[in-house]
Tab-separated table of C-alpha atoms in Angstrom:
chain	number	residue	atom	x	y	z
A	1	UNK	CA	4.014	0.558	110.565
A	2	UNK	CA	5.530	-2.563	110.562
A	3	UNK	CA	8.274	-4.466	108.445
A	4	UNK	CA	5.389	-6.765	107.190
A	5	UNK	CA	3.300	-3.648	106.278
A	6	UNK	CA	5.524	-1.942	104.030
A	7	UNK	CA	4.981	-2.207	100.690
A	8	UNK	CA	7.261	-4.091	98.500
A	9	UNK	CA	8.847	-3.326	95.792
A	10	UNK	CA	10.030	-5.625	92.736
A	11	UNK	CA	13.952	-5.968	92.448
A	12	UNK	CA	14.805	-3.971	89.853
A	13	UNK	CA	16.664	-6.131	86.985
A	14	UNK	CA	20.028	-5.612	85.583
A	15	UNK	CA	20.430	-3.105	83.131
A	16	UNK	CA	20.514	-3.825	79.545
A	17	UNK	CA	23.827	-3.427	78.457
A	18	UNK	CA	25.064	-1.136	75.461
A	19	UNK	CA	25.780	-4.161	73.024
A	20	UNK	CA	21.993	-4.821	72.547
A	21	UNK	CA	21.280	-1.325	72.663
A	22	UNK	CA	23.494	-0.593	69.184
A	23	UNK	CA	22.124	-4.058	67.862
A	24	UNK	CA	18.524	-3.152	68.112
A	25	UNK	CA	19.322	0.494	66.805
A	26	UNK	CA	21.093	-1.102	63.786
A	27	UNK	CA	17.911	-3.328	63.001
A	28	UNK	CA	16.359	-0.416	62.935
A	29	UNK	CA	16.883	0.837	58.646
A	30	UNK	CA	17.380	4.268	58.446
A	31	UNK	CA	15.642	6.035	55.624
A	32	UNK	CA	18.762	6.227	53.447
A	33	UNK	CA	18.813	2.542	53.969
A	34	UNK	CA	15.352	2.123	52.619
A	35	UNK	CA	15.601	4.343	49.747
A	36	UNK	CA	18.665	2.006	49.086
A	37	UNK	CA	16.886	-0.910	49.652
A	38	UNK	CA	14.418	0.072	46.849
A	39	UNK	CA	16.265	1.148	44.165
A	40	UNK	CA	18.449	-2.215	44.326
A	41	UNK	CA	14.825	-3.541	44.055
A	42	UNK	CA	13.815	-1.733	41.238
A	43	UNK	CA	17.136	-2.551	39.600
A	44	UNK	CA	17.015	-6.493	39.616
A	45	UNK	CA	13.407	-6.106	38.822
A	46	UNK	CA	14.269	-3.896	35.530
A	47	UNK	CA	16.984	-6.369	34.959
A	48	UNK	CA	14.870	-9.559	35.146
A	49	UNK	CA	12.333	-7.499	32.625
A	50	UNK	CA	15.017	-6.837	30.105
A	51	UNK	CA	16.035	-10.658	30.030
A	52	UNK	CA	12.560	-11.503	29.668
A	53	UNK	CA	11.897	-8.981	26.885
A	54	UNK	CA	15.528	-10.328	25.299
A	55	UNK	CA	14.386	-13.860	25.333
A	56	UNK	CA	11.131	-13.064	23.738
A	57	UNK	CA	12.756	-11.006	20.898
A	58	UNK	CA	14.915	-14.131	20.143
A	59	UNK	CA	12.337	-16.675	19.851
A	60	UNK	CA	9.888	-14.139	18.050
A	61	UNK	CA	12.621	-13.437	15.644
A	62	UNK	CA	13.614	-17.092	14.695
A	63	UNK	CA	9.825	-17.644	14.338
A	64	UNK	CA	9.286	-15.143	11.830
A	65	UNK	CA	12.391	-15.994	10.086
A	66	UNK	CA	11.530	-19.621	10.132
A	67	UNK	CA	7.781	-18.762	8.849
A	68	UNK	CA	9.239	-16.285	6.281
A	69	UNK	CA	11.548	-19.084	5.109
A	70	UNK	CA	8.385	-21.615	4.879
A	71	UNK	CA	6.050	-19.171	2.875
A	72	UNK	CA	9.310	-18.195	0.554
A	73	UNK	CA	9.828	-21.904	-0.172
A	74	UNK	CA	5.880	-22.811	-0.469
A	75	UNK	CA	5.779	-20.081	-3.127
A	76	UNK	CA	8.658	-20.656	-5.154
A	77	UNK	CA	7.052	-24.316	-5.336
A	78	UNK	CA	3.949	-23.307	-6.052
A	79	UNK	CA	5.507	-20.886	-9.126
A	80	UNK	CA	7.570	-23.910	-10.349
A	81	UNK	CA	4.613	-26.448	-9.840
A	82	UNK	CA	2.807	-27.013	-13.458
A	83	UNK	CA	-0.643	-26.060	-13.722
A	84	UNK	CA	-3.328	-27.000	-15.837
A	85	UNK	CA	-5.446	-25.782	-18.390
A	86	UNK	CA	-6.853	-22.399	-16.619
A	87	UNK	CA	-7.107	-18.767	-17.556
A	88	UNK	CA	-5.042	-16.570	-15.960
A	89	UNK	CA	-6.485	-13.558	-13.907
A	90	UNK	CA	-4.226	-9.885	-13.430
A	91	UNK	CA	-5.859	-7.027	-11.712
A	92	UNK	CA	-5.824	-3.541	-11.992
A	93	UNK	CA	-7.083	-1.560	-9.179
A	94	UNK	CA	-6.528	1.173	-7.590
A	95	UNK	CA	-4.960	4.581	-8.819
A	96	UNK	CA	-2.074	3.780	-11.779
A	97	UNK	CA	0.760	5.336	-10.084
A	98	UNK	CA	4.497	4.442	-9.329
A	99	UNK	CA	4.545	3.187	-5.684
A	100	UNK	CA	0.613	2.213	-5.990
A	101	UNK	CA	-0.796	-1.442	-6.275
A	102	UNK	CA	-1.034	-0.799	-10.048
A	103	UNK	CA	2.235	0.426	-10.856
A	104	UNK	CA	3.699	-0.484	-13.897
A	105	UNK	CA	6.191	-3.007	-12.257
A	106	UNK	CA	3.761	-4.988	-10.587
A	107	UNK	CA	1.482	-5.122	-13.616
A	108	UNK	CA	4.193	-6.276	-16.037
A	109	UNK	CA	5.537	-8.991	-13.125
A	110	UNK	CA	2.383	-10.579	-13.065
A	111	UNK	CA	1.573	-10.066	-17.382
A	112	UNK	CA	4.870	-11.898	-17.666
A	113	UNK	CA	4.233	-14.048	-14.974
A	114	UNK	CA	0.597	-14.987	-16.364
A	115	UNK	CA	1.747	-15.162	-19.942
A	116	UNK	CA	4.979	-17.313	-19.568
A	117	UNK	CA	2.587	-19.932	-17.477
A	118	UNK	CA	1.783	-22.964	-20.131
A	119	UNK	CA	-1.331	-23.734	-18.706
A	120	UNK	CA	-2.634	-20.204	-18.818
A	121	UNK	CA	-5.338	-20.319	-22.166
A	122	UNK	CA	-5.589	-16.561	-21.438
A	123	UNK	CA	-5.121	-13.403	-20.112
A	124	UNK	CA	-7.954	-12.005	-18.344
A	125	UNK	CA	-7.792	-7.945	-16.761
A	126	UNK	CA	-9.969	-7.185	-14.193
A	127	UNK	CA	-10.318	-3.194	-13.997
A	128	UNK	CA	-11.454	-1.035	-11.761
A	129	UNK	CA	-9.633	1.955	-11.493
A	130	UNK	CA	-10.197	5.676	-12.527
A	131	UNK	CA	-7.290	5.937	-14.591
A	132	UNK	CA	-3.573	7.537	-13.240
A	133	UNK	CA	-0.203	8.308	-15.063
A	134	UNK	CA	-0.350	8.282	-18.623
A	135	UNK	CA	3.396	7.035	-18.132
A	136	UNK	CA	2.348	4.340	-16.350
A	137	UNK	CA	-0.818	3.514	-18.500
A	138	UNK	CA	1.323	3.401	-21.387
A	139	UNK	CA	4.203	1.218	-20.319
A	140	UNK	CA	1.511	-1.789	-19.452
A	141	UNK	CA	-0.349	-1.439	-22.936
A	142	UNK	CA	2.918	-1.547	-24.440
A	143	UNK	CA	4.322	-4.593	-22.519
A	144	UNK	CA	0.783	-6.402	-23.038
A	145	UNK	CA	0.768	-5.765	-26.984
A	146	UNK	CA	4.266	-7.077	-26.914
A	147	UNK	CA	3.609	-10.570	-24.377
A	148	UNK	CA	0.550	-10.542	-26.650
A	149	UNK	CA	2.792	-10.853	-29.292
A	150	UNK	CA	5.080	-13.154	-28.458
A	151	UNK	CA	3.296	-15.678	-26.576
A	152	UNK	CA	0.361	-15.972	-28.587
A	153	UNK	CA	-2.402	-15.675	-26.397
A	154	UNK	CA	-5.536	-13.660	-26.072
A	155	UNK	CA	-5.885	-10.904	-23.336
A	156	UNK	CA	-9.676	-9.943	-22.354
A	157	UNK	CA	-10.417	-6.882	-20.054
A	158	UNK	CA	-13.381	-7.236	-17.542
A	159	UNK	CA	-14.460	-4.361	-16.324
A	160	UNK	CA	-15.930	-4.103	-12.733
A	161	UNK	CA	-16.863	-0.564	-11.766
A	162	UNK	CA	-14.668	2.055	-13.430
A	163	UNK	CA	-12.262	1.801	-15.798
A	164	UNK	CA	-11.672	5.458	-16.910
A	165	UNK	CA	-8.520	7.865	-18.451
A	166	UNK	CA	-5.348	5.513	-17.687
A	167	UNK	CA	-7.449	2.478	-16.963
A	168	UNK	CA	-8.923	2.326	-20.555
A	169	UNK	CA	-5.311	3.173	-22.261
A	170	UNK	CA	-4.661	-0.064	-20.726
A	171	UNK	CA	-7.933	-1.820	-21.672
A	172	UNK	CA	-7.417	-0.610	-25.341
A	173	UNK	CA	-4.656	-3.360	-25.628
A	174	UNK	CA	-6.985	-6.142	-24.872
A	175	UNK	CA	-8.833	-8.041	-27.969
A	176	UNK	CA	-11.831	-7.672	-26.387
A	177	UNK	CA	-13.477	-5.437	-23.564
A	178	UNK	CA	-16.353	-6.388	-21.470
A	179	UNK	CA	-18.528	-4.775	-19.128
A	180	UNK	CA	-21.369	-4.798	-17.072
A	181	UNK	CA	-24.585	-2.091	-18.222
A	182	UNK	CA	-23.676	0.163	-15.405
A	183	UNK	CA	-20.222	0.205	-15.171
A	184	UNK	CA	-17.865	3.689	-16.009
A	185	UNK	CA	-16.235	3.584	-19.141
A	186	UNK	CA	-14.240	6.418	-21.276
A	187	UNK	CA	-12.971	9.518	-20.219
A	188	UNK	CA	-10.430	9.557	-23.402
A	189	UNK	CA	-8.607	12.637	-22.112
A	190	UNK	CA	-5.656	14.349	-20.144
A	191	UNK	CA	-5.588	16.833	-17.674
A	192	UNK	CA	-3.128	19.361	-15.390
A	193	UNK	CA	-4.888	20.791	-13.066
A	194	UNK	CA	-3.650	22.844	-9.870
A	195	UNK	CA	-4.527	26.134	-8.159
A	196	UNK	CA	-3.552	30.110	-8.574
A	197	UNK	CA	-2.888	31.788	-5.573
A	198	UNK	CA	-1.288	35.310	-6.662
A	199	UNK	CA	-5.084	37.512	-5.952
A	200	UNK	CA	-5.624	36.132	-3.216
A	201	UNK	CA	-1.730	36.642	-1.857
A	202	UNK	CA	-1.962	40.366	-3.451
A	203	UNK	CA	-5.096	40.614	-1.372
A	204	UNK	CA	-3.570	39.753	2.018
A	205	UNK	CA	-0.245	41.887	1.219
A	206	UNK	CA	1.968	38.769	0.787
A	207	UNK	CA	4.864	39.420	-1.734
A	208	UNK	CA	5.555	36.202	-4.157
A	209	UNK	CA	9.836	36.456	-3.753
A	210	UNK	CA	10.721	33.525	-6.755
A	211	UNK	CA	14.114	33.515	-7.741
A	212	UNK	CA	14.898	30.938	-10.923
A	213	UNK	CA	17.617	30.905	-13.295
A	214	UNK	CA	15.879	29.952	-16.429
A	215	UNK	CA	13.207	31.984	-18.383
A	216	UNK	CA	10.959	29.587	-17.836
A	217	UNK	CA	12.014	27.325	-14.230
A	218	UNK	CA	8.899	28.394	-12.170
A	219	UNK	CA	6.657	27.153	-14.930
A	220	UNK	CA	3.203	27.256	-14.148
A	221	UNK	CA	3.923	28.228	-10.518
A	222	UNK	CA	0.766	28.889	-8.442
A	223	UNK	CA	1.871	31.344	-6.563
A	224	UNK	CA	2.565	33.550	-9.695
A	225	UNK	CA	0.302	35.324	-12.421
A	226	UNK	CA	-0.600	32.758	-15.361
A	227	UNK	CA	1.904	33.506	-17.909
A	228	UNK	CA	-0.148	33.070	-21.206
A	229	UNK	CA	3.308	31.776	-23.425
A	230	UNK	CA	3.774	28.758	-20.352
A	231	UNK	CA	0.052	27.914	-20.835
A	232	UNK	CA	0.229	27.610	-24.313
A	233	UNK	CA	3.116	25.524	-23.900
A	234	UNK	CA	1.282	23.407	-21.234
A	235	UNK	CA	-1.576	22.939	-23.168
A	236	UNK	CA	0.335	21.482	-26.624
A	237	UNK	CA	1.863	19.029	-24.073
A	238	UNK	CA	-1.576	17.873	-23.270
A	239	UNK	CA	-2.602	17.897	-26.632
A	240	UNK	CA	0.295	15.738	-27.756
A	241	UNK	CA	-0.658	13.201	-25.054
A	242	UNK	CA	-4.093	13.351	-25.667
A	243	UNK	CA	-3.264	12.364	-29.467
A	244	UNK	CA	-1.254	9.798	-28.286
A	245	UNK	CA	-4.041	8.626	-26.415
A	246	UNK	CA	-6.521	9.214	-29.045
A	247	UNK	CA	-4.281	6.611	-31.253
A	248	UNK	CA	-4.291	3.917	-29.046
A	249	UNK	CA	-7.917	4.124	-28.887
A	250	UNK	CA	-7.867	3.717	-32.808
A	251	UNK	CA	-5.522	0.845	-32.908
A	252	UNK	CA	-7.218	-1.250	-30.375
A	253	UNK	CA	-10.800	-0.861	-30.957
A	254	UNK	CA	-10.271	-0.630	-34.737
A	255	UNK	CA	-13.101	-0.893	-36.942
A	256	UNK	CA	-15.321	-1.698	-34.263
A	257	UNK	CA	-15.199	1.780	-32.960
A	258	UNK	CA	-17.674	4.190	-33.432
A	259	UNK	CA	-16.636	7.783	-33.265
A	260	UNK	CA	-18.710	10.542	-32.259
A	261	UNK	CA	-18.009	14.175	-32.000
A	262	UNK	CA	-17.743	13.574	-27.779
A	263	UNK	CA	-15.770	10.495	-27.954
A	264	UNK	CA	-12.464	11.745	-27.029
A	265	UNK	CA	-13.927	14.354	-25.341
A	266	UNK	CA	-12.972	13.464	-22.044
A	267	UNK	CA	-16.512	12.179	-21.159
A	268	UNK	CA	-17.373	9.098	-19.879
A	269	UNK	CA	-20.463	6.583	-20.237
A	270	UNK	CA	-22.133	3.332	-18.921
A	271	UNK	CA	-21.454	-0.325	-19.121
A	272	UNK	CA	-24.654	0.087	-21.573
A	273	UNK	CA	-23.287	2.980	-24.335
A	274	UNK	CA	-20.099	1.768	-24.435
A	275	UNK	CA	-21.004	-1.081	-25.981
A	276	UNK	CA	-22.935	0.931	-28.512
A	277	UNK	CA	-20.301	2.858	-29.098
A	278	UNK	CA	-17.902	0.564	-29.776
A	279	UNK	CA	-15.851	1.238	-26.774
A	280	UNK	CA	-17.038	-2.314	-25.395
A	281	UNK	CA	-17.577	-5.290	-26.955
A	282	UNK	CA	-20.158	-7.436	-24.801
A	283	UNK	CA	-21.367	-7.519	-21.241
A	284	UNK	CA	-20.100	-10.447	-18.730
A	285	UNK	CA	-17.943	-10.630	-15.759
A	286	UNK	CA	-14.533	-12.531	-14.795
A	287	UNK	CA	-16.269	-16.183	-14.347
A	288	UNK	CA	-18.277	-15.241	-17.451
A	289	UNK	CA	-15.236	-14.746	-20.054
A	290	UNK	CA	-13.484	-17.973	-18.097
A	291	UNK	CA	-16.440	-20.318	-18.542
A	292	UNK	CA	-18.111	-19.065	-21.982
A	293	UNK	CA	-15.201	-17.153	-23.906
A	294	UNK	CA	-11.686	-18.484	-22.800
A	295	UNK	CA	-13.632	-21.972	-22.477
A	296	UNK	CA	-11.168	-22.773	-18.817
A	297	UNK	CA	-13.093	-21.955	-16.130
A	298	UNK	CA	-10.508	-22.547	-13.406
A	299	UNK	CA	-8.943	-19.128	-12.681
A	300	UNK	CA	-5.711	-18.490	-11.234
A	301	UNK	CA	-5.007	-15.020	-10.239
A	302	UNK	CA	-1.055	-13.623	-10.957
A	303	UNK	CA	-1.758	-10.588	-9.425
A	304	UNK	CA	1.357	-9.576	-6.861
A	305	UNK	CA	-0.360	-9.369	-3.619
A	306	UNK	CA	0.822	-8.641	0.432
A	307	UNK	CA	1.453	-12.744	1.527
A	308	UNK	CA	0.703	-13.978	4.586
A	309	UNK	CA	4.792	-13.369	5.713
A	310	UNK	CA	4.225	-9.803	4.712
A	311	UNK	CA	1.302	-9.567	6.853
A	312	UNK	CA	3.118	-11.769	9.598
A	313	UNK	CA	5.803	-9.107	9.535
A	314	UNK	CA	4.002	-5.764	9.977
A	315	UNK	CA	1.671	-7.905	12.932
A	316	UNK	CA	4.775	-9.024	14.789
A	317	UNK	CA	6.005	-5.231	14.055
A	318	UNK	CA	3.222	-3.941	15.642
A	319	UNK	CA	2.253	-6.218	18.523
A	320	UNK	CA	6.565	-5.463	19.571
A	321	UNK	CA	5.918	-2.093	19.223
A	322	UNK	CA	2.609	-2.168	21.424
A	323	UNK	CA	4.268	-4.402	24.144
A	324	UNK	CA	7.789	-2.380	24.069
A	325	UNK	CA	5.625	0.671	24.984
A	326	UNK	CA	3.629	-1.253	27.849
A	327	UNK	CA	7.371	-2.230	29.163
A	328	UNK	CA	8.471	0.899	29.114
A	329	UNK	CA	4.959	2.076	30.934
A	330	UNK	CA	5.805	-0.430	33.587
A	331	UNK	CA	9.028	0.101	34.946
A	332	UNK	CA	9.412	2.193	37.978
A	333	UNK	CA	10.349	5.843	37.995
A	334	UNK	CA	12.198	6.983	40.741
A	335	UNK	CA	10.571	10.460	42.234
């Protein structure tokens, strides 16, 4: 074979040297380097979030203050700004209870509210409510006999679907009650009620342990026989408030009254015998009394209500307490 037949072989090239080797193998991230990599990720991302979320709060914050401070000042204008010739509207709704929509403070803010206004030609109270504290019941007839009183101006309760127990101590301080034919009227009474529990505790082997220092500290307790002395004693309490109720009746309804045998029974009737008993005077509703019997058909209500900053508040409250959670949902966990 000759020299021109041998095969031929491509020069081999330098060799790389070590300086590109190490550079190429430090391009190269290791996994610690990655794992570092991400976390400082995760960090300016969490970062970022929190000055987002800190931004927000600000501006979210001096909105609602500055929309707090523009339905404060709208409604202290609005309470200073004289109205006209109108009759003035309160309601009572609800359970009467301290803490409930109508508690005895709220009532009496808006009777005094209502009454002190020069423009208001009357007092109109729209019930519907089964009735509640006697406590409660008895501080707004009070206050309302009192503003009645003193300002000089007629109060007229419009009944809308019940106005029973606590509801009608209040009503029986109006100078005239009216009603529609099916609405729920009376149920003159008082009650305690509760539960016993000591046969069915002697019946599952469960030992009643009450230590009291007083003869009479676990009074009426449920888990205990009935003790026929406290019962005695619990009933003259009711009795006492029942009388108590019983006069109120009497004064208010006066001569128009017509007593029955069942009338402070603790029952209650329609719109319809109510009137027939006296317990009513008329049937009409709140636009009725304002047009035909106050004679101001323009009616202004003074009941204390939730205003739109109220309801602004609890919204903003919730929507940061739904988006906090998402943010917290969001940010990475590191596994």
């Amino acid at each position: 074979m000759n020299e021109h037949d041998s095969p031929v072989s491509a020069p081999a090239g330098p060799p790389e040297p070590r300086a590109a080797v190490a550079t190429a193998a430090a391009d190269t991230p290791t996994a610690e380097q990655a794992l570092l990599a991400q976390l400082a990720k995760a960090y300016i991302d969490e970062r970022r979030r929190e000055r987002r979320w800190r931004i927000f709060f600000r501006l979210a914050w001096l909105l609602l203050a500055a929309a707090l401070l523009a339905m404060t000042l709208s409604q202290r204008f609005a309470a200073t700004a004289p109205s006209g010739p109108h009759t003035a509207l309160v309601d009572v709704r609800g359970e009467i209870a301290v803490e409930a929509e109508a508690s005895a403070e709220n009532l009496l803010s808006a009777l005094r509210s209502a009454f002190e206004d020069q423009g208001a030609q009357a007092v109109v109270l729209r019930i519907n409510s089964p009735g509640g504290s006697p406590v409660q019941a008895g501080i707004v007839h009070d206050e309302i006999r009192r503003l009645k009183a003193k300002h000089q101006k007629r109060v007229y309760a419009v009944v809308e679907e019940v106005c029973a127990s606590g509801a009608y101590y209040i009503a029986a301080a109006a100078d005239e009650i009216y009603v529609d034919k099916a609405s729920i009227v009376g149920s003159i009474g008082v009650l305690m009620d509760g539960f016993g529990f000591a046969g069915l505790m002697q019946k599952l082997g469960v030992e009643r342990r009450l230590l009291a220092a007083g003869e009479h500290k676990g009074f009426l307790d449920p888990f205990s026989p009935m003790d026929e002395e406290e019962k005695a004693y619990a009933q003259e309490m009711l009795e006492q408030i029942h009388a108590q109720f019983i006069n109120v009746v009497r004064e208010g309804r006066g001569k128009r009254l017509k007593e029955t045998p069942n009338t402070f029974s603790g029952l209650f009737w329609t719109g319809e015998q109510a009137v027939v008993m006296g317990l009513a005077d008329d049937f009409g509703s709140l636009d009725y009394v304002a047009r035909e019997v106050v004679k101001a058909e323009e009616v202004i209500d003074y009941t204390p209500r939730e205003n739109v900053a109220e309801r602004l508040a609890k919204r903003f409250g919730a929507a940061v307490g739904e988006g906090a959670v998402k943010a917290l949902r969001a940010l990475p966990s590191l596994r």
